[in-house]
Short mmCIF file of C-alpha atoms in Angstrom, two decimals:
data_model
loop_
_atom_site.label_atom_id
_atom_site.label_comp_id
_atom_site.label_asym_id
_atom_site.label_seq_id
_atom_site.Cartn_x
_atom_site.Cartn_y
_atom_site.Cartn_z
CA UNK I 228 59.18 -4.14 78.36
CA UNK I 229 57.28 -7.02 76.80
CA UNK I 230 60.41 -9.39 75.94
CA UNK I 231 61.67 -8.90 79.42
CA UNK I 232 57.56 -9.36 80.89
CA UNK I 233 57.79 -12.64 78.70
CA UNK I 234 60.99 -13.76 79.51
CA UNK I 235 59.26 -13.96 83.65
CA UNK I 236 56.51 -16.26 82.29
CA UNK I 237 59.46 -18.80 81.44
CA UNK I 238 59.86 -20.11 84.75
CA UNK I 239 56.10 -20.63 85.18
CA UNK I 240 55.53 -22.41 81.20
CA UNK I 241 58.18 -24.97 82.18
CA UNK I 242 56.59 -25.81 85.73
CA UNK I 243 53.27 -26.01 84.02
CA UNK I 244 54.55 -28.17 81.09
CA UNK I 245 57.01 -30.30 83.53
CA UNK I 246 54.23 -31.17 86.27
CA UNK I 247 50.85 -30.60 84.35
CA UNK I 248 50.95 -31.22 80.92
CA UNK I 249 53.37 -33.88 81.03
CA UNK I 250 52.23 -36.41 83.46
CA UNK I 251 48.40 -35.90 81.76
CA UNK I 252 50.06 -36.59 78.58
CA UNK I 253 51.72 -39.49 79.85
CA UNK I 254 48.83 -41.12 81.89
CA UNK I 255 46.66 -40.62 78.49
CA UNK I 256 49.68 -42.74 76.65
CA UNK I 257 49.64 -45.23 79.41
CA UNK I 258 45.73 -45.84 79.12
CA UNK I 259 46.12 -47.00 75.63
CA UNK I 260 47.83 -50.08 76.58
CA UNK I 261 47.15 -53.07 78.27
CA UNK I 262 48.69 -55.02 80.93
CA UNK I 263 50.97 -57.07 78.46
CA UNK I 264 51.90 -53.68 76.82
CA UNK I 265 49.90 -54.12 73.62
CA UNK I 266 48.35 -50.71 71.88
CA UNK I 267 44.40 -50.99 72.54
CA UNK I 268 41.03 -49.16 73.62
CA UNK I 269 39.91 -52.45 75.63
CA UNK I 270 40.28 -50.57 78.81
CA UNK I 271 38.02 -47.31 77.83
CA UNK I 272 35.59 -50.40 77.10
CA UNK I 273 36.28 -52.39 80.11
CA UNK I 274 35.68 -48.84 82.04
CA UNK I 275 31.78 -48.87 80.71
CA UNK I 276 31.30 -52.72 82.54
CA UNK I 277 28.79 -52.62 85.64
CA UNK I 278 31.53 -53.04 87.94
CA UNK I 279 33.42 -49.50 87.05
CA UNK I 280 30.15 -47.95 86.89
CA UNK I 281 29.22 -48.77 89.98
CA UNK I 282 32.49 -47.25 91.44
CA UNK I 283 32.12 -43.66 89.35
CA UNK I 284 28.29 -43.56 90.74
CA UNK I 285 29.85 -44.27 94.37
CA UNK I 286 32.92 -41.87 94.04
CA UNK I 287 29.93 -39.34 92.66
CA UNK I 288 27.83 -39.84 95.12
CA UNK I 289 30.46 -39.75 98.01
CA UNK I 290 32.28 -36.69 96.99
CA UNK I 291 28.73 -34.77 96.56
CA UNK I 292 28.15 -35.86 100.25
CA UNK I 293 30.89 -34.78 101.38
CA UNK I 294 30.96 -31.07 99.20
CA UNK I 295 27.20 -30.85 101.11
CA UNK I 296 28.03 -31.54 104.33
CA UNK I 297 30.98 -29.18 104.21
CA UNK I 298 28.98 -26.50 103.14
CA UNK I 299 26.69 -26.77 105.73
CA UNK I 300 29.00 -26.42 108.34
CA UNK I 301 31.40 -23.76 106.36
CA UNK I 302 28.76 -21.25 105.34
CA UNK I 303 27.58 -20.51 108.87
CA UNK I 304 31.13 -20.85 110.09
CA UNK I 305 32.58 -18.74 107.32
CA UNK I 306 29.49 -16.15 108.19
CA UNK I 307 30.06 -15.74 112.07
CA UNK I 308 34.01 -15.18 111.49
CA UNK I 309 33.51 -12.12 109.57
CA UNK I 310 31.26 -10.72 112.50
CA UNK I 311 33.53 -11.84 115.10
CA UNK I 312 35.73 -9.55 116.69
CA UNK I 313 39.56 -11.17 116.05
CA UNK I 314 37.95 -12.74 112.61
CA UNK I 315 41.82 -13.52 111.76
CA UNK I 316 42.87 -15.11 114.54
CA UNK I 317 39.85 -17.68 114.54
CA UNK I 318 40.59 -18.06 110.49
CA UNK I 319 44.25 -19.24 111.36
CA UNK I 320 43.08 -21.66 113.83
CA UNK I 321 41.02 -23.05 111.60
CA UNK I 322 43.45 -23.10 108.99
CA UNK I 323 46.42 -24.15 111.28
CA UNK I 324 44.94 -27.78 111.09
CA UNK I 325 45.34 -27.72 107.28
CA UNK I 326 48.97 -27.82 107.45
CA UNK I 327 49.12 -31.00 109.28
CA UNK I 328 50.32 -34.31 107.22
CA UNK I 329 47.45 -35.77 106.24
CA UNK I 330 48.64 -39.34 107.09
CA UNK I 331 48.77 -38.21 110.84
CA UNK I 332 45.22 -36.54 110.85
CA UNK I 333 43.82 -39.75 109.64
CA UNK I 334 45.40 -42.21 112.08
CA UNK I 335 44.37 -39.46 114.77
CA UNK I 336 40.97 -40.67 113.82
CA UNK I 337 41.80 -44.24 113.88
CA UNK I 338 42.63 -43.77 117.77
CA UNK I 339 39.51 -41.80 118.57
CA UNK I 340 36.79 -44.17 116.32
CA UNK I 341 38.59 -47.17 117.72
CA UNK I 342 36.82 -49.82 119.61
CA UNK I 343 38.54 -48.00 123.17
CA UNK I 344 38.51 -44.36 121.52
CA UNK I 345 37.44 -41.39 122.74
CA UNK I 346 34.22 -41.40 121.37
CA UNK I 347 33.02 -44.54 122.66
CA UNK I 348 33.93 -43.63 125.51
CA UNK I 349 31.72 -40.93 125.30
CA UNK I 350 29.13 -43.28 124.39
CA UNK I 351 29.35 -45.63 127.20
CA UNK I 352 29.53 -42.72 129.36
CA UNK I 353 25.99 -41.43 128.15
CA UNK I 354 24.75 -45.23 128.44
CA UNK I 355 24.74 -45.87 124.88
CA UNK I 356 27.47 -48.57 125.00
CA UNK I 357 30.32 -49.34 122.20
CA UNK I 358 29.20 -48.94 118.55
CA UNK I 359 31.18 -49.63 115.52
CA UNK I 360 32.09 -45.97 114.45
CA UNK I 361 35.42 -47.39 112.81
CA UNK I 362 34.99 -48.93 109.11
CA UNK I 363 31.44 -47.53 108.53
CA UNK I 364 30.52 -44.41 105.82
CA UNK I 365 29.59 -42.32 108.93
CA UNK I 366 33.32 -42.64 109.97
CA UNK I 367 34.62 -41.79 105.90
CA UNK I 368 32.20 -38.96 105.06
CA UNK I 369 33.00 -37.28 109.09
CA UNK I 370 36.54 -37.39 108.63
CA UNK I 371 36.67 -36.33 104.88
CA UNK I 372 34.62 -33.19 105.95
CA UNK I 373 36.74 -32.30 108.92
CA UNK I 374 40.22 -32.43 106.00
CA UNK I 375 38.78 -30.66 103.41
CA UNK I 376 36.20 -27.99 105.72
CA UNK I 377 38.93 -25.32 105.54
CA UNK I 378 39.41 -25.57 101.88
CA UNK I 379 35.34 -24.59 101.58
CA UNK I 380 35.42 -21.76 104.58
CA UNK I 381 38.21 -20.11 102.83
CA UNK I 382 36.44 -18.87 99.72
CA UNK I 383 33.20 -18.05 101.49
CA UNK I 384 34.88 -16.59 103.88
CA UNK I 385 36.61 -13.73 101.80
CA UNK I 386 33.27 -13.38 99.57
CA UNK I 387 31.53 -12.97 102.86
CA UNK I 388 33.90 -10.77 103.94
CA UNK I 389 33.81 -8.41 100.55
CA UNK I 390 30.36 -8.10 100.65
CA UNK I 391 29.35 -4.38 100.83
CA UNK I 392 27.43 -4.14 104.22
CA UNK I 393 25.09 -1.30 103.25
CA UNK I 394 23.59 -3.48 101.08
CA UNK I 395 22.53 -5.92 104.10
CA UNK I 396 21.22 -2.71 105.86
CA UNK I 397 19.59 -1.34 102.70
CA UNK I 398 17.08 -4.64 102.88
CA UNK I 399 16.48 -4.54 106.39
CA UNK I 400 15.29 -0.77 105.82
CA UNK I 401 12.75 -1.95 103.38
CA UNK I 402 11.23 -4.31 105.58
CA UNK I 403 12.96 -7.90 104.48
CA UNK I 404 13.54 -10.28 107.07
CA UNK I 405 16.41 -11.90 107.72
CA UNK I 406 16.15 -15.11 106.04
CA UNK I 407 14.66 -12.88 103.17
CA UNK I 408 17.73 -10.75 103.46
CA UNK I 409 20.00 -14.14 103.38
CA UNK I 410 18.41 -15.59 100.36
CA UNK I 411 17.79 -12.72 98.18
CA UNK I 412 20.83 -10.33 99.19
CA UNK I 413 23.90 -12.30 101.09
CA UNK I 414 23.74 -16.09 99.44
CA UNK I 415 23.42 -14.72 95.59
CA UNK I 416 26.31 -12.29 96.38
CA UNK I 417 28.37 -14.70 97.52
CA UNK I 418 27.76 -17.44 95.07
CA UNK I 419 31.33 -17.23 93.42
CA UNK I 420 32.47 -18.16 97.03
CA UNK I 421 29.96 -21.42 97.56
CA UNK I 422 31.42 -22.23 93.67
CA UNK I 423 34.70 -21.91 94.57
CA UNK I 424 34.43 -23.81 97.67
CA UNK I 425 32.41 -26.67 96.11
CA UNK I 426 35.18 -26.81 93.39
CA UNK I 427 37.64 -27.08 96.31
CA UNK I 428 35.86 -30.20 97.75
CA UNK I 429 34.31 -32.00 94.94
CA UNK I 430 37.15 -32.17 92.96
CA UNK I 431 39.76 -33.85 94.91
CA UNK I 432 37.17 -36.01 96.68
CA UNK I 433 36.23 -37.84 93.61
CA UNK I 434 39.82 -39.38 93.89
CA UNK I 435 40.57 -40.47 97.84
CA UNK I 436 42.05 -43.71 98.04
CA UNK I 437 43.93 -43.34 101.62
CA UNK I 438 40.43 -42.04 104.08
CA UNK I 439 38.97 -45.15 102.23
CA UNK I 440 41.21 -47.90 103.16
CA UNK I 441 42.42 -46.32 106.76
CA UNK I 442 39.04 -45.40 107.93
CA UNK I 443 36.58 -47.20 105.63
CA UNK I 444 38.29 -50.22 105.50
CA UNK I 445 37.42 -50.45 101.68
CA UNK I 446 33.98 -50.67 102.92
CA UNK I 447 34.05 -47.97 100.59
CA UNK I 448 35.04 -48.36 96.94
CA UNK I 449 35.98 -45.30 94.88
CA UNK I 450 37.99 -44.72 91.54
CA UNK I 451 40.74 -43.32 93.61
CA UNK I 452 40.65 -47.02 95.58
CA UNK I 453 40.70 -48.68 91.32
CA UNK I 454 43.83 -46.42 90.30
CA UNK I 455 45.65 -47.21 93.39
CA UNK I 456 44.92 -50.86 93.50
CA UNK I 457 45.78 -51.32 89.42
CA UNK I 458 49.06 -49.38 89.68
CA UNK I 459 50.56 -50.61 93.28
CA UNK I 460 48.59 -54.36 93.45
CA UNK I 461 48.01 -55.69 89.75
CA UNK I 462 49.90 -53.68 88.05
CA UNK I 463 47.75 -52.70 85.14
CA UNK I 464 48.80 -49.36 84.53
CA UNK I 465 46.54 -49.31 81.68
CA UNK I 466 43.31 -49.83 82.88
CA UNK I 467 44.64 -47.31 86.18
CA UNK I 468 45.35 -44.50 83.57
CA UNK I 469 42.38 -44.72 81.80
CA UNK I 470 40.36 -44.45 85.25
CA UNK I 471 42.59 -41.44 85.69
CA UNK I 472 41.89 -40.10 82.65
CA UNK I 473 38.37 -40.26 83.19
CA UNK I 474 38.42 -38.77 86.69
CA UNK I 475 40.93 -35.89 84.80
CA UNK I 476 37.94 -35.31 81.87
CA UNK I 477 35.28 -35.70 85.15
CA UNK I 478 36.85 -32.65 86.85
CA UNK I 479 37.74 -30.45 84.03
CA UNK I 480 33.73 -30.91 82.90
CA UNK I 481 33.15 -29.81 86.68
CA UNK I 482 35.74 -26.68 86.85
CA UNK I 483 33.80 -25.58 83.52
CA UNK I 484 30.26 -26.13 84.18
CA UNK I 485 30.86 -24.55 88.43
CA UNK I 486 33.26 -21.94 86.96
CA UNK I 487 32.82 -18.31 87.02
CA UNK I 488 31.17 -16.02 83.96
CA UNK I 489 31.52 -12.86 82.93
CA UNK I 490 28.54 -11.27 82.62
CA UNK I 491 27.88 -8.12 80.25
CA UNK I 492 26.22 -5.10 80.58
CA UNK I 493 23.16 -4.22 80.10
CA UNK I 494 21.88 -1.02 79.57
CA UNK I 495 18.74 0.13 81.22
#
């Protein structure tokens, strides 16, 4: 029973080692050379100047903007589905948009920030005139939240959903108000959600290169923008992979510090 258990984790050890382990491995080998292909640690070095520093505090500071902002609008989202009546046909709508090339969602946005969008031609209908929505961090951090949203209502969603209701009713019996009831009974409940969600957002949004040049017009610089303009326009590869493997470190430090513990017991 065990051979034949092991033999069905084959299939799953070679995908892992084929499309995980390997290209890591290989962008770490990559990062130890420079651009004329000599072995060296220059780029690590080059990495610590004030110009890559700069980028990893704006990719930081972007991508926690973002994880906030979707939060925001996910919790109470996440919250009203599970007290709505067809909760799973409003969750597929939501997550219908998620399947969507990406590519296409972001020129979509192109059309209606435009100069003759739609929404300035809401604005000159209220009298506010044409403003420059296009090209601006307003127009990078909007559309980032609206790609990655369902990724963050997902998780809170099903710990919302899991949560034991007599426990919301227990609180309300002893006289706690709602807010009360929020922050001492539903958020810390549902805090392996919020994780999960933030890991969901964070994560991959310390690394957009596309939303940036499409809708930021590099207005915004991030370490994705670095990788993709070392490996596609100077062809460093080096000094790319070493951002990468920085980024790669960044995350895993994130997944471990945001992850979920197991807690022991404690007898009373």
């Amino acid at each position: 029973m065990t051979r034949s258990r092991n033999l069905f984790l084959i299939p799953y050890l070679a995908w892992m080692v084929l499309f995980v382990v390997a290209p890591i491995l290989l962008v770490v080998y990559y990062s130890v050379f420079d651009v004329d292909g000599n072995f060296t640690f220059d780029n690590y070095t080059k990495f610590l100047s004030p110009v890559y520093l700069r980028m990893t505090l704006n990719s930081f500071w972007y991508a926690f903007l973002i994880t906030v902002f979707s939060l925001l609008v996910a919790y109470p989202t996440a919250y009203f589905l599970t007290r709505t009546k067809h909760k799973s046909l409003w969750l597929l709508l939501i997550i219908v948009p998620s399947w969507i090339n990406l590519l296409l969602k972001t020129y979509a946005f192109i059309g209606i920030f435009g100069t003759y969008g739609f929404a300035n031609k809401v604005l000159e209908l209220v009298g506010i005139g044409t403003k420059q929505i296009l090209f601006t961090d307003f127009s990078f951090v909007f559309v980032s939240v609206y790609i990655f949203i369902p990724f963050m209502i997902l998780p809170i969603y099903n710990a919302l959903d899991e949560l034991n209701p007599s426990l919301i009713y227990a609180s309300r019996d002893l006289g706690a108000s709602p807010w009360a009831t929020f922050r001492k009974v539903v958020f810390p409940l549902t805090l392996e959600g919020v994780k999960a969600g933030c890991q969901a957002v964070f994560i991959p949004a310390l690394s957009l290169f596309m939303i940036t040049r499409l809708i930021a017009g590099n207005r915004v610089i991030t370490l994705g923008t670095a990788i993709e303009q070392h490996f596609l326009v100077t062809q460093d590869w080096g000094m790319g992979s070493s951002i990468a493997v920085v980024l790669i470190i960044a995350m895993a430090i994130i997944m471990i510090v945001t992850g979920k513990r197991k807690r022991g017991l404690v007898d009373g």
